[in-house]
Amino acid sequence: MIPKNVIGAGIDRVDGPLKVTGGAKYAGDVSLDGMVYAVPVTSTIARGNIASMDTSAAVKAPGVRIVMTRENAPPLFKGGNDYDDACQSGEDWMPLQDDEIYYDGQIIGLVVADTLERAIHAADLVETSYQSCRPMVDLTAALKKPDATQPATALGQPLQYERGDVDKALAKSPVRIDRTYTTPVQHHNPLEPHASVAEWSDDGSSLTLHETSQWVVNSRNSIARMLGIDQSKVTVRVLSPFLGGGFGSKGYAWAFSALTAAAARELGCPVKLVLSRRQMYSLNGHRPSTTQAVTLGSDRRGRLKATRHLCGTYTSKVFQYIEPVVLSTQLLYKCSSLRTGFDLARMNTGTPTPMRGPGETPGLFALESAMDELAFATGVDPIDLRRLNYAERDPRTNNRQRWSSKHLNECYDKGAEEFGWKDRPKKPASRRDGRWLIGYGMASATYPAQNTSSSVKVSLTADGRAEIEVASHDLGTGTYTILCQFAANELGLPVSKVSCRLADTFLPPSPCAGGSQTVASVGPAVIAACKNLLTFRKAGMPGEETVTIPGSQPNGFSWQSFGAQFAEVRVDAALGRIRVHRFLGIYDVGQIINEKTARSQVHGGIIQGIGMALMEATAFDPYFGRVMTPNLADYHFPVNADIHGIRVSFIDEPDPHFGPMGARGLGELPLTGAAAAVANAVFNATGIRVRDLPILPDTILAKG
Amino acid sequence: MNPFRYVKATSPADALARMGRNPGARFVAGGTTLLDLMKLGVETPDVLIDINHLGLDGITEDRHGLHIGAHVSNTDLAEHDSVKKKWPVMSQAILAGASTQLRNMATVGGNLLQGNRCGYFRDVAMPCNRRDPGTGCGALGEQPGVEGINRYCAVLGTSPSCIAAHPSDMCVALVAVDAKVKISSPAFDRLERAEDFFRLPGDTPQIQTRLGPDELITGIELPELPAGARSMYLKVRDRTSYAYALTSAAVVLTLDAKGRIDHARVALGGVGSVPWRSHEAENALLSSPPTEEAFRAAAEAAFAGAVPYQYNGFKIALGQDTLVRVLNELVRPGAGERP
Amino acid sequence: MDNPEIGQPDETADVAVPVTLTVNGRRHDLMLDPRVTLLDALRNYLGFTGTKKGCDQGQCGACTVLVADRRIDSCLTLAVMNQDVPIVTIEGLGAPESLHPIQKAFIEHDGFQCGYCTSGQIMSAVALLEHEKPPASDTEIRERMSGNLCRCGAYPGIVEAIRCVRDAARNPVAGEAA
């Protein structure tokens, strides 16, 4: 039977049976004949030079096949720094080519042995001495150093931006909020560690890499470049059919993959490398800390007259990553005088990299906290304040360009109704249940919509089955299921008759599974291919169709998703304990494709937002620059007991001006604004305004 | 991990004999601390003596109290009917620690030797007198005014050599119930009070307990609590579950006929270099009525000698409030432990 | 052979020793370096890669398996210490065509996203419902599942799945209808 309304339905994941039986093979699960194990040797200082490395004990240890250091490493080359050409590495530099140490945990060697146990031990036997210098790991100090810069743009958008006359408007504003907010370093911490398994053909004409990759096309291009491979002569194939979470950390290509392939080339056998949890705090990106000065000027009724948002953040010494913090401030509210500024320091840390909701996530913590402060200062209800400053059209275009569709006011209305916002304690610290103070908070969410060119191949068999093939990815986001739904819908087949192959560079290319663009980029290609196959389908004939469709071209509309986040917290002020008792998110993301996977993905975003609000932070030793929280007992993210009462609702109106399905993408949005909603609820519960995340028991005690 | 030889001991005497022949050996029971520290390179034994098969896994009860074999798992002790009924503070403390999986693996004997959680101790690249005497204390910092990441460190019982906090939950309760540790050596068996088992760091932080190198923990004894005793464990942490204590308190209390406190045992976790018995708090409580004022005075007495460091000063106030909360809960149950 | 530890340990001490593991009802005779953890024995020497390594330090629960009907973190125990006891991994629970009720419930309630922590979550759930005192409330489910971290944030679905299987076991007729 052909299911009706296959689009939007809460269909079980098609990869579910494999995942619940342990049958899904992730990169680190791959085992090949003759495979040996590689373990990186990493620096224990954060800045300086290698004076000497003594590898004699490691070389002699049982089972060791090679110990690679700067002394004997093959030449390796900088990976690409070209996102648009799918050649984007996380570092603009390559390890084992020089003596300099730029950050703690930097790769300075590679040990390969016949067993994992022997490789780990031999890596410990490498003795390294350094000439070390005091590293820079303090953001405030780093922003004052001469190597700090003021980059003009990020993602093609201006960071240094002004409209109207902010200083004048601020001077005339009767109400002013002028505060500094900070967010800490956060690590993605996918449960699956980064891994690479490399195998060369005997004649060296092809290299197969089983990678933890959110973007196999990029992994192929970048790793080939790092290895100095000419892809017209050597075939490089990258596979990543199952990915144990990424959250941005597996989008760019990282040096360890190239080292694995280089070792496999040297040794003539397959090599597996899986990063340790500790190594994952240095070698695969993180969200950089930020310090953000937000100044809001309004009239006494809360109408915004001026907004200023100045952000300081950092990148590493080996890559220019820019966390695009201030961009969402330019568009979220109607405000004629607005300035954003951006300072970028350089620190001795591993390279920061996009992490779920890059830019918007730290940026909206500051802006939406400041909006809550303005609501309190003016006595206007926080939702009313946001309605009052509603941007009916895109403020970046002098309020001329329309949104492709925007239902943020409906998010506020629906959220207020479902959450019972009218019962919110009107005064801070005015409601309690026993020892627990109760507070409500809310914030807006926003994230841009985008899509990029993708290809796809769909095949139809004579017995009425369809197969989709595309080098896209399912990070847990539901891609396998959703693409099957598209094909089933177009071809009039039950979902069970459609199968899908993903994340293999031998399949038609597709963009990075990041930036919430997979459905909007790959979905239209699947639909187009299926439409071309309809005549075959009707005739009951086999057929196949490969199509490439471009990303959406500018159409006179601004594409942006919105949402409203609501939190109820309970605070045991004497002991500093905070529980998020309820959380409700209402999102306007256009058409929902799979209600079940969408809901789950949104749960995840909210839960990461709760983590950001209440516990997540990476600490560096201030003197040594060493990561002091490099494990899951010291870097806390929420456990099951932290989470209850999460509810989610979608506006579920197709966007008429964005792609053929009107689906704008979903992954990042629910994390943006979530931490602010929690912090605003903490203020409502306790009267304590926390401007520095995370809100730990000590935070409440210090201010209570 | 260093290579090592693995041997299985068949009796306490066999285990001790094997240890006597191998100064570089370690006993392994649950493994949850030892294997973790071996992976970090903090422990590098050349022989592992498996003591999971010594017949030390029974719990027996008599008129003196409860006799617990060293190899009883944390889960089995916490879920034991008598423990839940008569020593609830023990059960609560154990269940507040780690996860079900780890509690299934961990043994009560091993728990007495739980590895330190200080980030400097656990990182062989960092200075730590507890791990490598003479290298300094990374948590105190290399230069004045630039202290290390010491938010989790202790405020009581620290020394210039080491400010690490003892991480255990169970041991805090053991101190509060006057438990005794049964120890065997080739020469003789002895009992050590739990309170005395742990050593303050002083200038030898590498010596963490009074267990000799040729000794083996064979059990724990829980004496009967005084008639009418109430007991409770409360832990404050950075997330709702599966996190180490910022502060905790284990209290055993009895009231006399006039409603005055006539027996008090107070032990604090997360704040001391060792599971911290507070005689000062107990003295302040004895003979007092169970009032908020008396509790507050006891809490202040408990922390009178506390020394804060750069990032952990909050533990003094939080530790006091944790103790006051437990005391209040014991005399007015259910007053505030809801969400 | 009486005292095999006698002698100066040296770099040759990592010679393999015989280890017999009984996994999912089948006996496996192996020669293993004593350093091999139960987790690595399952994954690297027996091919049971359904059991995952997330932290290798007992801090995430991805490696949860049942040993003698108890859930443990297999990364913090040595293979050589787990002989003569029945070990159950996710592969021993059910196959795609014959799923265990908890596996079915995880699919139905979407108790996972990326799937990496899922084997550990399911093994914990099996232990919770079949070998431990059944949880009385959602709060208790959450607390007792807190040794299994999920970075995707599938906790609400995990709790729902466990609650439904528990309720179905209590009330089989209603369970089948639902």
PDB file of C-alpha atoms in Angstrom, chain A residues 226-318:
ATOM      1  CA  MET A 226      47.875  17.255   2.234  1.00  0.00           C
ATOM      2  CA  LEU A 227      49.435  14.113   0.799  1.00  0.00           C
ATOM      3  CA  GLY A 228      50.503  15.849  -2.409  1.00  0.00           C
ATOM      4  CA  ILE A 229      48.329  13.522  -4.463  1.00  0.00           C
ATOM      5  CA  ASP A 230      47.304  14.424  -7.972  1.00  0.00           C
ATOM      6  CA  GLN A 231      43.740  13.135  -8.138  1.00  0.00           C
ATOM      7  CA  SER A 232      43.963  12.683 -11.884  1.00  0.00           C
ATOM      8  CA  LYS A 233      46.586  10.006 -11.270  1.00  0.00           C
ATOM      9  CA  VAL A 234      45.548   8.533  -7.953  1.00  0.00           C
ATOM     10  CA  THR A 235      41.973   7.674  -7.103  1.00  0.00           C
ATOM     11  CA  VAL A 236      41.018   8.734  -3.609  1.00  0.00           C
ATOM     12  CA  ARG A 237      37.794   7.338  -2.196  1.00  0.00           C
ATOM     13  CA  VAL A 238      36.356   8.473   1.127  1.00  0.00           C
ATOM     14  CA  LEU A 239      33.531   6.641   2.897  1.00  0.00           C
ATOM     15  CA  SER A 240      31.583   7.667   5.976  1.00  0.00           C
ATOM     16  CA  PRO A 241      28.245   5.821   5.822  1.00  0.00           C
ATOM     17  CA  PHE A 242      27.562   6.132   9.532  1.00  0.00           C
ATOM     18  CA  LEU A 243      28.742   8.996  11.663  1.00  0.00           C
ATOM     19  CA  GLY A 244      28.539   9.070  15.434  1.00  0.00           C
ATOM     20  CA  GLY A 245      27.682  12.727  15.668  1.00  0.00           C
ATOM     21  CA  GLY A 246      29.749  15.607  14.408  1.00  0.00           C
ATOM     22  CA  PHE A 247      28.142  18.933  15.352  1.00  0.00           C
ATOM     23  CA  GLY A 248      30.673  20.641  13.075  1.00  0.00           C
ATOM     24  CA  SER A 249      33.812  18.911  14.264  1.00  0.00           C
ATOM     25  CA  LYS A 250      33.870  16.532  11.305  1.00  0.00           C
ATOM     26  CA  GLY A 251      33.199  19.075   8.573  1.00  0.00           C
ATOM     27  CA  TYR A 252      36.705  20.341   7.927  1.00  0.00           C
ATOM     28  CA  ALA A 253      39.493  17.894   7.166  1.00  0.00           C
ATOM     29  CA  TRP A 254      42.103  17.347   9.861  1.00  0.00           C
ATOM     30  CA  ALA A 255      45.770  16.467   9.625  1.00  0.00           C
ATOM     31  CA  PHE A 256      45.547  13.140  11.438  1.00  0.00           C
ATOM     32  CA  SER A 257      43.726  11.619   8.467  1.00  0.00           C
ATOM     33  CA  ALA A 258      46.560  12.500   6.106  1.00  0.00           C
ATOM     34  CA  LEU A 259      49.087  11.130   8.586  1.00  0.00           C
ATOM     35  CA  THR A 260      47.183   7.860   8.687  1.00  0.00           C
ATOM     36  CA  ALA A 261      47.231   7.636   4.905  1.00  0.00           C
ATOM     37  CA  ALA A 262      50.924   8.599   4.809  1.00  0.00           C
ATOM     38  CA  ALA A 263      51.747   5.835   7.295  1.00  0.00           C
ATOM     39  CA  ALA A 264      49.740   3.325   5.268  1.00  0.00           C
ATOM     40  CA  ARG A 265      51.678   4.362   2.164  1.00  0.00           C
ATOM     41  CA  GLU A 266      55.023   3.974   3.949  1.00  0.00           C
ATOM     42  CA  LEU A 267      54.134   0.595   5.457  1.00  0.00           C
ATOM     43  CA  GLY A 268      52.229  -0.920   2.569  1.00  0.00           C
ATOM     44  CA  CYS A 269      49.366  -2.080   4.763  1.00  0.00           C
ATOM     45  CA  PRO A 270      46.090  -0.632   6.031  1.00  0.00           C
ATOM     46  CA  VAL A 271      46.367   1.655   9.050  1.00  0.00           C
ATOM     47  CA  LYS A 272      43.679   2.606  11.567  1.00  0.00           C
ATOM     48  CA  LEU A 273      43.855   5.682  13.745  1.00  0.00           C
ATOM     49  CA  VAL A 274      41.201   6.587  16.318  1.00  0.00           C
ATOM     50  CA  LEU A 275      41.754   9.716  18.375  1.00  0.00           C
ATOM     51  CA  SER A 276      41.623   9.352  22.128  1.00  0.00           C
ATOM     52  CA  ARG A 277      39.063  11.416  23.994  1.00  0.00           C
ATOM     53  CA  ARG A 278      41.872  13.612  25.305  1.00  0.00           C
ATOM     54  CA  GLN A 279      43.162  14.247  21.795  1.00  0.00           C
ATOM     55  CA  MET A 280      39.685  15.367  20.792  1.00  0.00           C
ATOM     56  CA  TYR A 281      40.148  18.479  22.915  1.00  0.00           C
ATOM     57  CA  SER A 282      43.050  19.672  20.728  1.00  0.00           C
ATOM     58  CA  LEU A 283      42.865  18.211  17.251  1.00  0.00           C
ATOM     59  CA  ASN A 284      39.389  18.700  15.830  1.00  0.00           C
ATOM     60  CA  GLY A 285      38.113  22.136  16.651  1.00  0.00           C
ATOM     61  CA  HIS A 286      35.968  23.745  19.302  1.00  0.00           C
ATOM     62  CA  ARG A 287      33.689  26.726  19.793  1.00  0.00           C
ATOM     63  CA  PRO A 288      35.895  29.663  20.815  1.00  0.00           C
ATOM     64  CA  SER A 289      35.138  31.719  23.885  1.00  0.00           C
ATOM     65  CA  THR A 290      33.675  35.175  23.331  1.00  0.00           C
ATOM     66  CA  THR A 291      33.400  38.449  25.168  1.00  0.00           C
ATOM     67  CA  GLN A 292      30.528  40.553  23.897  1.00  0.00           C
ATOM     68  CA  ALA A 293      29.652  44.136  24.779  1.00  0.00           C
ATOM     69  CA  VAL A 294      26.009  44.795  23.964  1.00  0.00           C
ATOM     70  CA  THR A 295      24.491  48.246  24.222  1.00  0.00           C
ATOM     71  CA  LEU A 296      20.794  48.769  23.616  1.00  0.00           C
ATOM     72  CA  GLY A 297      19.056  52.153  23.576  1.00  0.00           C
ATOM     73  CA  SER A 298      15.277  52.425  23.602  1.00  0.00           C
ATOM     74  CA  ASP A 299      12.465  54.756  24.383  1.00  0.00           C
ATOM     75  CA  ARG A 300      10.583  54.250  27.625  1.00  0.00           C
ATOM     76  CA  ARG A 301       8.152  51.867  25.981  1.00  0.00           C
ATOM     77  CA  GLY A 302      10.991  49.633  24.822  1.00  0.00           C
ATOM     78  CA  ARG A 303      11.199  50.587  21.156  1.00  0.00           C
ATOM     79  CA  LEU A 304      14.800  50.045  20.065  1.00  0.00           C
ATOM     80  CA  LYS A 305      16.548  53.208  18.894  1.00  0.00           C
ATOM     81  CA  ALA A 306      20.115  51.967  18.913  1.00  0.00           C
ATOM     82  CA  THR A 307      21.962  48.657  19.080  1.00  0.00           C
ATOM     83  CA  ARG A 308      25.673  48.127  19.409  1.00  0.00           C
ATOM     84  CA  HIS A 309      27.217  44.666  19.578  1.00  0.00           C
ATOM     85  CA  LEU A 310      30.984  44.386  19.793  1.00  0.00           C
ATOM     86  CA  CYS A 311      32.497  40.933  19.964  1.00  0.00           C
ATOM     87  CA  GLY A 312      35.960  39.762  20.832  1.00  0.00           C
ATOM     88  CA  THR A 313      36.917  36.186  20.124  1.00  0.00           C
ATOM     89  CA  TYR A 314      39.935  34.296  18.837  1.00  0.00           C
ATOM     90  CA  THR A 315      41.394  31.875  16.404  1.00  0.00           C
ATOM     91  CA  SER A 316      44.460  29.663  16.663  1.00  0.00           C
ATOM     92  CA  LYS A 317      47.992  30.388  15.497  1.00  0.00           C
ATOM     93  CA  VAL A 318      47.563  28.030  12.545  1.00  0.00           C
TER      94      VAL A 318
END
